[in-house]
Amino acid sequence: MRTEFHQQLDALNADLARMCELAGEAMQCATLGLLTVDLDAAERVLTDLDALARLRKKVDYTALTVLARQAPVASDLRVVVAAVHISSDADRMGGLAAHVARIVRRRHPAPVLPDEVVGQFAEMGSLAVDLADDAASVIVDGDPVRASRIRDDDEAMNDMHRRLFGTVMSPQWSHGVPAAIDLVLLGRFYERFADHAVAIAARVLFRSTGDTARNLGA
């Protein structure tokens, strides 16, 4: 019975890691659509998110089944409870990638980004993908060093978001209010994506130690 129980926990972790990978792939594809005005890439994000939604349902069902049949306690209970929260964070990361894709679709065939911010969004997109990959790895190995790197990368994303906001609010901004609104929303989507990766890292540390991991912003 205990062997089956731990196999279920291992399967939970594998599914959660895959959810983070799918969220990262979605943001990578959404960013490609944003940078290159690629409608097909944007549409692919919205289609591929079905796989993420299915995985979330699977994780939540498995977690509830384990709670009902195995009655875990202490650290095992933390693993199951954390899994439900992590699946929600990873699912939301995918949703934020979808928000980026929808802006690309709404503005197509016109580009969303003025030339002066293309490089900044390329950097934000790359960082978002790294954060998702690191979150997936932390779920599997619980590495506190990698978890701390997620926190540091989140700070870098926050800095880029503030810089973007400064660009939009600058007297030199010449692209009008609609473009400014799009950029502020996009920046917020990338920032929130990073925040959810931090929350995942914090929940992994919680399941291992019982610490609420406030230092990671949980």
mmCIF file with all atom_site columns, C-alpha atoms in Angstrom:
data_model
loop_
_atom_site.group_PDB
_atom_site.id
_atom_site.type_symbol
_atom_site.label_atom_id
_atom_site.label_alt_id
_atom_site.label_comp_id
_atom_site.label_asym_id
_atom_site.label_entity_id
_atom_site.label_seq_id
_atom_site.pdbx_PDB_ins_code
_atom_site.Cartn_x
_atom_site.Cartn_y
_atom_site.Cartn_z
_atom_site.occupancy
_atom_site.B_iso_or_equiv
_atom_site.pdbx_formal_charge
_atom_site.auth_seq_id
_atom_site.auth_comp_id
_atom_site.auth_asym_id
_atom_site.auth_atom_id
_atom_site.pdbx_PDB_model_num
ATOM 1   C CA . MET A 1 1   ? 0.000  0.000  0.000   1.00 0.00 ? 1   MET A CA 1
ATOM 2   C CA . ARG A 1 2   ? 2.787  2.443  0.878   1.00 0.00 ? 2   ARG A CA 1
ATOM 3   C CA . THR A 1 3   ? 4.548  1.630  -2.385  1.00 0.00 ? 3   THR A CA 1
ATOM 4   C CA . GLU A 1 4   ? 1.402  2.511  -4.326  1.00 0.00 ? 4   GLU A CA 1
ATOM 5   C CA . PHE A 1 5   ? 1.027  5.696  -2.277  1.00 0.00 ? 5   PHE A CA 1
ATOM 6   C CA . HIS A 1 6   ? 4.525  6.922  -3.052  1.00 0.00 ? 6   HIS A CA 1
ATOM 7   C CA . GLN A 1 7   ? 4.069  6.022  -6.698  1.00 0.00 ? 7   GLN A CA 1
ATOM 8   C CA . GLN A 1 8   ? 1.014  8.292  -6.705  1.00 0.00 ? 8   GLN A CA 1
ATOM 9   C CA . LEU A 1 9   ? 3.047  11.112 -5.162  1.00 0.00 ? 9   LEU A CA 1
ATOM 10  C CA . ASP A 1 10  ? 5.782  10.622 -7.760  1.00 0.00 ? 10  ASP A CA 1
ATOM 11  C CA . ALA A 1 11  ? 3.162  10.740 -10.512 1.00 0.00 ? 11  ALA A CA 1
ATOM 12  C CA . LEU A 1 12  ? 1.784  13.967 -9.033  1.00 0.00 ? 12  LEU A CA 1
ATOM 13  C CA . ASN A 1 13  ? 5.226  15.547 -9.144  1.00 0.00 ? 13  ASN A CA 1
ATOM 14  C CA . ALA A 1 14  ? 5.802  14.432 -12.724 1.00 0.00 ? 14  ALA A CA 1
ATOM 15  C CA . ASP A 1 15  ? 2.466  15.884 -13.833 1.00 0.00 ? 15  ASP A CA 1
ATOM 16  C CA . LEU A 1 16  ? 3.130  19.160 -12.001 1.00 0.00 ? 16  LEU A CA 1
ATOM 17  C CA . ALA A 1 17  ? 6.548  19.487 -13.601 1.00 0.00 ? 17  ALA A CA 1
ATOM 18  C CA . ARG A 1 18  ? 4.995  18.844 -17.013 1.00 0.00 ? 18  ARG A CA 1
ATOM 19  C CA . MET A 1 19  ? 2.410  21.538 -16.326 1.00 0.00 ? 19  MET A CA 1
ATOM 20  C CA . CYS A 1 20  ? 5.200  24.052 -15.729 1.00 0.00 ? 20  CYS A CA 1
ATOM 21  C CA . GLU A 1 21  ? 6.931  22.929 -18.909 1.00 0.00 ? 21  GLU A CA 1
ATOM 22  C CA . LEU A 1 22  ? 3.721  23.364 -20.880 1.00 0.00 ? 22  LEU A CA 1
ATOM 23  C CA . ALA A 1 23  ? 3.227  26.832 -19.411 1.00 0.00 ? 23  ALA A CA 1
ATOM 24  C CA . GLY A 1 24  ? 6.770  27.743 -20.420 1.00 0.00 ? 24  GLY A CA 1
ATOM 25  C CA . GLU A 1 25  ? 6.219  26.409 -23.933 1.00 0.00 ? 25  GLU A CA 1
ATOM 26  C CA . ALA A 1 26  ? 3.013  28.424 -24.168 1.00 0.00 ? 26  ALA A CA 1
ATOM 27  C CA . MET A 1 27  ? 4.753  31.635 -23.132 1.00 0.00 ? 27  MET A CA 1
ATOM 28  C CA . GLN A 1 28  ? 7.605  30.944 -25.528 1.00 0.00 ? 28  GLN A CA 1
ATOM 29  C CA . CYS A 1 29  ? 5.121  30.520 -28.374 1.00 0.00 ? 29  CYS A CA 1
ATOM 30  C CA . ALA A 1 30  ? 3.113  33.582 -27.316 1.00 0.00 ? 30  ALA A CA 1
ATOM 31  C CA . THR A 1 31  ? 6.286  35.664 -27.198 1.00 0.00 ? 31  THR A CA 1
ATOM 32  C CA . LEU A 1 32  ? 7.246  34.450 -30.667 1.00 0.00 ? 32  LEU A CA 1
ATOM 33  C CA . GLY A 1 33  ? 3.871  35.598 -31.932 1.00 0.00 ? 33  GLY A CA 1
ATOM 34  C CA . LEU A 1 34  ? 4.319  38.925 -30.190 1.00 0.00 ? 34  LEU A CA 1
ATOM 35  C CA . LEU A 1 35  ? 7.812  39.580 -31.523 1.00 0.00 ? 35  LEU A CA 1
ATOM 36  C CA . THR A 1 36  ? 7.276  38.392 -35.094 1.00 0.00 ? 36  THR A CA 1
ATOM 37  C CA . VAL A 1 37  ? 3.571  39.233 -35.595 1.00 0.00 ? 37  VAL A CA 1
ATOM 38  C CA . ASP A 1 38  ? 2.943  35.512 -36.087 1.00 0.00 ? 38  ASP A CA 1
ATOM 39  C CA . LEU A 1 39  ? -0.774 34.793 -35.845 1.00 0.00 ? 39  LEU A CA 1
ATOM 40  C CA . ASP A 1 40  ? -0.265 31.040 -36.201 1.00 0.00 ? 40  ASP A CA 1
ATOM 41  C CA . ALA A 1 41  ? 1.989  31.023 -33.129 1.00 0.00 ? 41  ALA A CA 1
ATOM 42  C CA . ALA A 1 42  ? -0.603 32.945 -31.135 1.00 0.00 ? 42  ALA A CA 1
ATOM 43  C CA . GLU A 1 43  ? -3.400 30.599 -32.179 1.00 0.00 ? 43  GLU A CA 1
ATOM 44  C CA . ARG A 1 44  ? -1.242 27.598 -31.310 1.00 0.00 ? 44  ARG A CA 1
ATOM 45  C CA . VAL A 1 45  ? -0.956 28.846 -27.733 1.00 0.00 ? 45  VAL A CA 1
ATOM 46  C CA . LEU A 1 46  ? -4.721 28.934 -27.344 1.00 0.00 ? 46  LEU A CA 1
ATOM 47  C CA . THR A 1 47  ? -5.125 25.454 -28.808 1.00 0.00 ? 47  THR A CA 1
ATOM 48  C CA . ASP A 1 48  ? -2.294 23.806 -26.887 1.00 0.00 ? 48  ASP A CA 1
ATOM 49  C CA . LEU A 1 49  ? -3.566 25.025 -23.516 1.00 0.00 ? 49  LEU A CA 1
ATOM 50  C CA . ASP A 1 50  ? -6.142 22.235 -23.607 1.00 0.00 ? 50  ASP A CA 1
ATOM 51  C CA . ALA A 1 51  ? -3.351 19.854 -22.596 1.00 0.00 ? 51  ALA A CA 1
ATOM 52  C CA . LEU A 1 52  ? -2.550 22.017 -19.575 1.00 0.00 ? 52  LEU A CA 1
ATOM 53  C CA . ALA A 1 53  ? -6.195 22.095 -18.514 1.00 0.00 ? 53  ALA A CA 1
ATOM 54  C CA . ARG A 1 54  ? -6.424 18.313 -18.771 1.00 0.00 ? 54  ARG A CA 1
ATOM 55  C CA . LEU A 1 55  ? -3.336 17.890 -16.634 1.00 0.00 ? 55  LEU A CA 1
ATOM 56  C CA . ARG A 1 56  ? -4.709 20.208 -13.982 1.00 0.00 ? 56  ARG A CA 1
ATOM 57  C CA . LYS A 1 57  ? -7.890 18.131 -13.775 1.00 0.00 ? 57  LYS A CA 1
ATOM 58  C CA . LYS A 1 58  ? -5.786 14.979 -13.515 1.00 0.00 ? 58  LYS A CA 1
ATOM 59  C CA . VAL A 1 59  ? -3.609 16.430 -10.740 1.00 0.00 ? 59  VAL A CA 1
ATOM 60  C CA . ASP A 1 60  ? -6.583 17.679 -8.759  1.00 0.00 ? 60  ASP A CA 1
ATOM 61  C CA . TYR A 1 61  ? -8.390 14.342 -9.109  1.00 0.00 ? 61  TYR A CA 1
ATOM 62  C CA . THR A 1 62  ? -5.295 12.389 -8.040  1.00 0.00 ? 62  THR A CA 1
ATOM 63  C CA . ALA A 1 63  ? -4.735 14.671 -5.056  1.00 0.00 ? 63  ALA A CA 1
ATOM 64  C CA . LEU A 1 64  ? -8.330 14.300 -3.887  1.00 0.00 ? 64  LEU A CA 1
ATOM 65  C CA . THR A 1 65  ? -8.167 10.537 -4.370  1.00 0.00 ? 65  THR A CA 1
ATOM 66  C CA . VAL A 1 66  ? -5.010 10.305 -2.291  1.00 0.00 ? 66  VAL A CA 1
ATOM 67  C CA . LEU A 1 67  ? -6.570 12.415 0.454   1.00 0.00 ? 67  LEU A CA 1
ATOM 68  C CA . ALA A 1 68  ? -9.690 10.258 0.523   1.00 0.00 ? 68  ALA A CA 1
ATOM 69  C CA . ARG A 1 69  ? -8.038 6.842  0.338   1.00 0.00 ? 69  ARG A CA 1
ATOM 70  C CA . GLN A 1 70  ? -4.651 7.275  1.959   1.00 0.00 ? 70  GLN A CA 1
ATOM 71  C CA . ALA A 1 71  ? -5.327 9.903  4.657   1.00 0.00 ? 71  ALA A CA 1
ATOM 72  C CA . PRO A 1 72  ? -1.764 11.252 4.504   1.00 0.00 ? 72  PRO A CA 1
ATOM 73  C CA . VAL A 1 73  ? -0.309 13.148 7.452   1.00 0.00 ? 73  VAL A CA 1
ATOM 74  C CA . ALA A 1 74  ? 2.636  15.483 8.137   1.00 0.00 ? 74  ALA A CA 1
ATOM 75  C CA . SER A 1 75  ? 5.046  15.779 5.190   1.00 0.00 ? 75  SER A CA 1
ATOM 76  C CA . ASP A 1 76  ? 2.968  13.521 2.925   1.00 0.00 ? 76  ASP A CA 1
ATOM 77  C CA . LEU A 1 77  ? -0.079 15.679 3.531   1.00 0.00 ? 77  LEU A CA 1
ATOM 78  C CA . ARG A 1 78  ? 1.930  18.783 2.679   1.00 0.00 ? 78  ARG A CA 1
ATOM 79  C CA . VAL A 1 79  ? 2.939  17.189 -0.631  1.00 0.00 ? 79  VAL A CA 1
ATOM 80  C CA . VAL A 1 80  ? -0.681 16.591 -1.605  1.00 0.00 ? 80  VAL A CA 1
ATOM 81  C CA . VAL A 1 81  ? -1.937 19.999 -0.470  1.00 0.00 ? 81  VAL A CA 1
ATOM 82  C CA . ALA A 1 82  ? 0.962  21.744 -2.209  1.00 0.00 ? 82  ALA A CA 1
ATOM 83  C CA . ALA A 1 83  ? 0.180  19.833 -5.414  1.00 0.00 ? 83  ALA A CA 1
ATOM 84  C CA . VAL A 1 84  ? -3.303 21.352 -5.609  1.00 0.00 ? 84  VAL A CA 1
ATOM 85  C CA . HIS A 1 85  ? -1.898 24.865 -5.200  1.00 0.00 ? 85  HIS A CA 1
ATOM 86  C CA . ILE A 1 86  ? 0.971  24.276 -7.621  1.00 0.00 ? 86  ILE A CA 1
ATOM 87  C CA . SER A 1 87  ? -1.401 22.988 -10.294 1.00 0.00 ? 87  SER A CA 1
ATOM 88  C CA . SER A 1 88  ? -3.411 26.193 -9.917  1.00 0.00 ? 88  SER A CA 1
ATOM 89  C CA . ASP A 1 89  ? -0.272 28.350 -10.261 1.00 0.00 ? 89  ASP A CA 1
ATOM 90  C CA . ALA A 1 90  ? 0.946  26.455 -13.328 1.00 0.00 ? 90  ALA A CA 1
ATOM 91  C CA . ASP A 1 91  ? -2.491 26.623 -14.930 1.00 0.00 ? 91  ASP A CA 1
ATOM 92  C CA . ARG A 1 92  ? -2.571 30.367 -14.331 1.00 0.00 ? 92  ARG A CA 1
ATOM 93  C CA . MET A 1 93  ? 0.845  30.715 -15.958 1.00 0.00 ? 93  MET A CA 1
ATOM 94  C CA . GLY A 1 94  ? -0.609 29.128 -19.057 1.00 0.00 ? 94  GLY A CA 1
ATOM 95  C CA . GLY A 1 95  ? -3.564 31.491 -18.847 1.00 0.00 ? 95  GLY A CA 1
ATOM 96  C CA . LEU A 1 96  ? -1.221 34.479 -18.804 1.00 0.00 ? 96  LEU A CA 1
ATOM 97  C CA . ALA A 1 97  ? 0.497  33.193 -21.939 1.00 0.00 ? 97  ALA A CA 1
ATOM 98  C CA . ALA A 1 98  ? -2.957 32.993 -23.509 1.00 0.00 ? 98  ALA A CA 1
ATOM 99  C CA . HIS A 1 99  ? -3.579 36.645 -22.610 1.00 0.00 ? 99  HIS A CA 1
ATOM 100 C CA . VAL A 1 100 ? -0.417 37.580 -24.534 1.00 0.00 ? 100 VAL A CA 1
ATOM 101 C CA . ALA A 1 101 ? -1.562 35.500 -27.502 1.00 0.00 ? 101 ALA A CA 1
ATOM 102 C CA . ARG A 1 102 ? -4.997 37.137 -27.516 1.00 0.00 ? 102 ARG A CA 1
ATOM 103 C CA . ILE A 1 103 ? -3.478 40.606 -27.770 1.00 0.00 ? 103 ILE A CA 1
ATOM 104 C CA . VAL A 1 104 ? -1.420 39.425 -30.759 1.00 0.00 ? 104 VAL A CA 1
ATOM 105 C CA . ARG A 1 105 ? -4.568 38.014 -32.360 1.00 0.00 ? 105 ARG A CA 1
ATOM 106 C CA . ARG A 1 106 ? -6.595 41.153 -31.687 1.00 0.00 ? 106 ARG A CA 1
ATOM 107 C CA . ARG A 1 107 ? -4.010 43.477 -33.244 1.00 0.00 ? 107 ARG A CA 1
ATOM 108 C CA . HIS A 1 108 ? -3.067 41.255 -36.197 1.00 0.00 ? 108 HIS A CA 1
ATOM 109 C CA . PRO A 1 109 ? -1.942 42.022 -38.883 1.00 0.00 ? 109 PRO A CA 1
ATOM 110 C CA . ALA A 1 110 ? -0.563 45.118 -37.164 1.00 0.00 ? 110 ALA A CA 1
ATOM 111 C CA . PRO A 1 111 ? 2.369  44.604 -34.805 1.00 0.00 ? 111 PRO A CA 1
ATOM 112 C CA . VAL A 1 112 ? 1.640  45.083 -31.114 1.00 0.00 ? 112 VAL A CA 1
ATOM 113 C CA . LEU A 1 113 ? 5.112  46.281 -30.170 1.00 0.00 ? 113 LEU A CA 1
ATOM 114 C CA . PRO A 1 114 ? 6.802  49.525 -31.203 1.00 0.00 ? 114 PRO A CA 1
ATOM 115 C CA . ASP A 1 115 ? 10.367 48.914 -32.339 1.00 0.00 ? 115 ASP A CA 1
ATOM 116 C CA . GLU A 1 116 ? 11.950 50.415 -29.230 1.00 0.00 ? 116 GLU A CA 1
ATOM 117 C CA . VAL A 1 117 ? 10.476 47.779 -26.892 1.00 0.00 ? 117 VAL A CA 1
ATOM 118 C CA . VAL A 1 118 ? 10.912 44.650 -29.036 1.00 0.00 ? 118 VAL A CA 1
ATOM 119 C CA . GLY A 1 119 ? 14.240 43.815 -27.412 1.00 0.00 ? 119 GLY A CA 1
ATOM 120 C CA . GLN A 1 120 ? 12.819 44.276 -23.935 1.00 0.00 ? 120 GLN A CA 1
ATOM 121 C CA . PHE A 1 121 ? 9.944  41.889 -24.570 1.00 0.00 ? 121 PHE A CA 1
ATOM 122 C CA . ALA A 1 122 ? 12.323 39.367 -26.086 1.00 0.00 ? 122 ALA A CA 1
ATOM 123 C CA . GLU A 1 123 ? 14.245 39.482 -22.816 1.00 0.00 ? 123 GLU A CA 1
ATOM 124 C CA . MET A 1 124 ? 11.096 39.218 -20.717 1.00 0.00 ? 124 MET A CA 1
ATOM 125 C CA . GLY A 1 125 ? 9.886  36.258 -22.751 1.00 0.00 ? 125 GLY A CA 1
ATOM 126 C CA . SER A 1 126 ? 13.195 34.442 -22.429 1.00 0.00 ? 126 SER A CA 1
ATOM 127 C CA . LEU A 1 127 ? 13.238 35.026 -18.683 1.00 0.00 ? 127 LEU A CA 1
ATOM 128 C CA . ALA A 1 128 ? 9.661  33.771 -18.348 1.00 0.00 ? 128 ALA A CA 1
ATOM 129 C CA . VAL A 1 129 ? 10.565 30.512 -20.093 1.00 0.00 ? 129 VAL A CA 1
ATOM 130 C CA . ASP A 1 130 ? 13.607 30.085 -17.827 1.00 0.00 ? 130 ASP A CA 1
ATOM 131 C CA . LEU A 1 131 ? 11.397 30.625 -14.779 1.00 0.00 ? 131 LEU A CA 1
ATOM 132 C CA . ALA A 1 132 ? 8.937  27.962 -15.912 1.00 0.00 ? 132 ALA A CA 1
ATOM 133 C CA . ASP A 1 133 ? 11.754 25.500 -16.583 1.00 0.00 ? 133 ASP A CA 1
ATOM 134 C CA . ASP A 1 134 ? 13.299 26.200 -13.185 1.00 0.00 ? 134 ASP A CA 1
ATOM 135 C CA . ALA A 1 135 ? 9.920  25.747 -11.497 1.00 0.00 ? 135 ALA A CA 1
ATOM 136 C CA . ALA A 1 136 ? 9.571  22.353 -13.189 1.00 0.00 ? 136 ALA A CA 1
ATOM 137 C CA . SER A 1 137 ? 13.025 21.338 -11.985 1.00 0.00 ? 137 SER A CA 1
ATOM 138 C CA . VAL A 1 138 ? 12.380 22.525 -8.438  1.00 0.00 ? 138 VAL A CA 1
ATOM 139 C CA . ILE A 1 139 ? 9.208  20.432 -8.292  1.00 0.00 ? 139 ILE A CA 1
ATOM 140 C CA . VAL A 1 140 ? 11.215 17.337 -9.170  1.00 0.00 ? 140 VAL A CA 1
ATOM 141 C CA . ASP A 1 141 ? 14.369 17.856 -7.101  1.00 0.00 ? 141 ASP A CA 1
ATOM 142 C CA . GLY A 1 142 ? 13.383 20.420 -4.453  1.00 0.00 ? 142 GLY A CA 1
ATOM 143 C CA . ASP A 1 143 ? 16.713 22.204 -4.940  1.00 0.00 ? 143 ASP A CA 1
ATOM 144 C CA . PRO A 1 144 ? 16.709 25.303 -2.656  1.00 0.00 ? 144 PRO A CA 1
ATOM 145 C CA . VAL A 1 145 ? 19.476 26.938 -4.707  1.00 0.00 ? 145 VAL A CA 1
ATOM 146 C CA . ARG A 1 146 ? 17.364 26.767 -7.850  1.00 0.00 ? 146 ARG A CA 1
ATOM 147 C CA . ALA A 1 147 ? 14.387 28.007 -5.849  1.00 0.00 ? 147 ALA A CA 1
ATOM 148 C CA . SER A 1 148 ? 16.418 31.056 -4.810  1.00 0.00 ? 148 SER A CA 1
ATOM 149 C CA . ARG A 1 149 ? 17.330 31.645 -8.447  1.00 0.00 ? 149 ARG A CA 1
ATOM 150 C CA . ILE A 1 150 ? 13.634 31.815 -9.261  1.00 0.00 ? 150 ILE A CA 1
ATOM 151 C CA . ARG A 1 151 ? 13.288 34.585 -6.690  1.00 0.00 ? 151 ARG A CA 1
ATOM 152 C CA . ASP A 1 152 ? 16.235 36.466 -8.208  1.00 0.00 ? 152 ASP A CA 1
ATOM 153 C CA . ASP A 1 153 ? 14.836 36.118 -11.736 1.00 0.00 ? 153 ASP A CA 1
ATOM 154 C CA . ASP A 1 154 ? 11.497 37.383 -10.488 1.00 0.00 ? 154 ASP A CA 1
ATOM 155 C CA . GLU A 1 155 ? 13.235 40.515 -9.237  1.00 0.00 ? 155 GLU A CA 1
ATOM 156 C CA . ALA A 1 156 ? 14.808 40.940 -12.669 1.00 0.00 ? 156 ALA A CA 1
ATOM 157 C CA . MET A 1 157 ? 11.363 40.622 -14.264 1.00 0.00 ? 157 MET A CA 1
ATOM 158 C CA . ASN A 1 158 ? 10.001 43.232 -11.870 1.00 0.00 ? 158 ASN A CA 1
ATOM 159 C CA . ASP A 1 159 ? 12.813 45.598 -12.870 1.00 0.00 ? 159 ASP A CA 1
ATOM 160 C CA . MET A 1 160 ? 12.008 45.124 -16.560 1.00 0.00 ? 160 MET A CA 1
ATOM 161 C CA . HIS A 1 161 ? 8.340  45.750 -15.882 1.00 0.00 ? 161 HIS A CA 1
ATOM 162 C CA . ARG A 1 162 ? 9.125  48.997 -14.092 1.00 0.00 ? 162 ARG A CA 1
ATOM 163 C CA . ARG A 1 163 ? 11.391 50.048 -16.947 1.00 0.00 ? 163 ARG A CA 1
ATOM 164 C CA . LEU A 1 164 ? 8.638  49.321 -19.452 1.00 0.00 ? 164 LEU A CA 1
ATOM 165 C CA . PHE A 1 165 ? 6.175  51.389 -17.460 1.00 0.00 ? 165 PHE A CA 1
ATOM 166 C CA . GLY A 1 166 ? 8.678  54.236 -17.467 1.00 0.00 ? 166 GLY A CA 1
ATOM 167 C CA . THR A 1 167 ? 8.943  54.022 -21.250 1.00 0.00 ? 167 THR A CA 1
ATOM 168 C CA . VAL A 1 168 ? 5.171  54.249 -21.700 1.00 0.00 ? 168 VAL A CA 1
ATOM 169 C CA . MET A 1 169 ? 4.896  57.195 -19.287 1.00 0.00 ? 169 MET A CA 1
ATOM 170 C CA . SER A 1 170 ? 7.799  59.081 -20.832 1.00 0.00 ? 170 SER A CA 1
ATOM 171 C CA . PRO A 1 171 ? 7.102  62.410 -22.583 1.00 0.00 ? 171 PRO A CA 1
ATOM 172 C CA . GLN A 1 172 ? 8.875  60.869 -25.581 1.00 0.00 ? 172 GLN A CA 1
ATOM 173 C CA . TRP A 1 173 ? 6.161  58.213 -25.983 1.00 0.00 ? 173 TRP A CA 1
ATOM 174 C CA . SER A 1 174 ? 4.643  58.797 -29.424 1.00 0.00 ? 174 SER A CA 1
ATOM 175 C CA . HIS A 1 175 ? 2.536  55.702 -30.098 1.00 0.00 ? 175 HIS A CA 1
ATOM 176 C CA . GLY A 1 176 ? -0.748 56.726 -28.538 1.00 0.00 ? 176 GLY A CA 1
ATOM 177 C CA . VAL A 1 177 ? -2.948 55.473 -25.742 1.00 0.00 ? 177 VAL A CA 1
ATOM 178 C CA . PRO A 1 178 ? -4.064 52.103 -27.228 1.00 0.00 ? 178 PRO A CA 1
ATOM 179 C CA . ALA A 1 179 ? -0.456 50.997 -27.722 1.00 0.00 ? 179 ALA A CA 1
ATOM 180 C CA . ALA A 1 180 ? 0.408  52.168 -24.218 1.00 0.00 ? 180 ALA A CA 1
ATOM 181 C CA . ILE A 1 181 ? -2.466 50.137 -22.752 1.00 0.00 ? 181 ILE A CA 1
ATOM 182 C CA . ASP A 1 182 ? -1.358 47.024 -24.636 1.00 0.00 ? 182 ASP A CA 1
ATOM 183 C CA . LEU A 1 183 ? 2.202  47.364 -23.364 1.00 0.00 ? 183 LEU A CA 1
ATOM 184 C CA . VAL A 1 184 ? 1.157  47.932 -19.763 1.00 0.00 ? 184 VAL A CA 1
ATOM 185 C CA . LEU A 1 185 ? -1.084 44.852 -19.915 1.00 0.00 ? 185 LEU A CA 1
ATOM 186 C CA . LEU A 1 186 ? 1.610  42.751 -21.554 1.00 0.00 ? 186 LEU A CA 1
ATOM 187 C CA . GLY A 1 187 ? 4.165  43.783 -18.988 1.00 0.00 ? 187 GLY A CA 1
ATOM 188 C CA . ARG A 1 188 ? 1.763  42.835 -16.226 1.00 0.00 ? 188 ARG A CA 1
ATOM 189 C CA . PHE A 1 189 ? 1.164  39.416 -17.789 1.00 0.00 ? 189 PHE A CA 1
ATOM 190 C CA . TYR A 1 190 ? 4.886  38.631 -17.816 1.00 0.00 ? 190 TYR A CA 1
ATOM 191 C CA . GLU A 1 191 ? 5.311  39.954 -14.290 1.00 0.00 ? 191 GLU A CA 1
ATOM 192 C CA . ARG A 1 192 ? 2.459  37.801 -12.973 1.00 0.00 ? 192 ARG A CA 1
ATOM 193 C CA . PHE A 1 193 ? 3.836  34.771 -14.814 1.00 0.00 ? 193 PHE A CA 1
ATOM 194 C CA . ALA A 1 194 ? 7.064  35.220 -12.846 1.00 0.00 ? 194 ALA A CA 1
ATOM 195 C CA . ASP A 1 195 ? 5.127  35.682 -9.596  1.00 0.00 ? 195 ASP A CA 1
ATOM 196 C CA . HIS A 1 196 ? 3.437  32.312 -10.044 1.00 0.00 ? 196 HIS A CA 1
ATOM 197 C CA . ALA A 1 197 ? 6.812  30.647 -10.603 1.00 0.00 ? 197 ALA A CA 1
ATOM 198 C CA . VAL A 1 198 ? 7.952  32.135 -7.285  1.00 0.00 ? 198 VAL A CA 1
ATOM 199 C CA . ALA A 1 199 ? 4.796  30.841 -5.612  1.00 0.00 ? 199 ALA A CA 1
ATOM 200 C CA . ILE A 1 200 ? 5.519  27.347 -6.942  1.00 0.00 ? 200 ILE A CA 1
ATOM 201 C CA . ALA A 1 201 ? 9.071  27.425 -5.570  1.00 0.00 ? 201 ALA A CA 1
ATOM 202 C CA . ALA A 1 202 ? 7.747  28.577 -2.200  1.00 0.00 ? 202 ALA A CA 1
ATOM 203 C CA . ARG A 1 203 ? 5.175  25.785 -2.114  1.00 0.00 ? 203 ARG A CA 1
ATOM 204 C CA . VAL A 1 204 ? 7.856  23.202 -2.910  1.00 0.00 ? 204 VAL A CA 1
ATOM 205 C CA . LEU A 1 205 ? 9.943  24.413 0.015   1.00 0.00 ? 205 LEU A CA 1
ATOM 206 C CA . PHE A 1 206 ? 6.829  24.355 2.198   1.00 0.00 ? 206 PHE A CA 1
ATOM 207 C CA . ARG A 1 207 ? 6.075  20.743 1.362   1.00 0.00 ? 207 ARG A CA 1
ATOM 208 C CA . SER A 1 208 ? 9.663  19.773 2.228   1.00 0.00 ? 208 SER A CA 1
ATOM 209 C CA . THR A 1 209 ? 10.099 21.748 5.436   1.00 0.00 ? 209 THR A CA 1
ATOM 210 C CA . GLY A 1 210 ? 6.741  23.075 6.584   1.00 0.00 ? 210 GLY A CA 1
ATOM 211 C CA . ASP A 1 211 ? 8.213  26.565 6.258   1.00 0.00 ? 211 ASP A CA 1
ATOM 212 C CA . THR A 1 212 ? 5.879  29.073 4.628   1.00 0.00 ? 212 THR A CA 1
ATOM 213 C CA . ALA A 1 213 ? 8.919  30.396 2.693   1.00 0.00 ? 213 ALA A CA 1
ATOM 214 C CA . ARG A 1 214 ? 8.037  34.049 3.022   1.00 0.00 ? 214 ARG A CA 1
ATOM 215 C CA . ASN A 1 215 ? 11.507 34.878 1.760   1.00 0.00 ? 215 ASN A CA 1
ATOM 216 C CA . LEU A 1 216 ? 10.352 33.698 -1.672  1.00 0.00 ? 216 LEU A CA 1
ATOM 217 C CA . GLY A 1 217 ? 7.304  35.910 -1.620  1.00 0.00 ? 217 GLY A CA 1
ATOM 218 C CA . ALA A 1 218 ? 4.745  33.176 -0.974  1.00 0.00 ? 218 ALA A CA 1
#
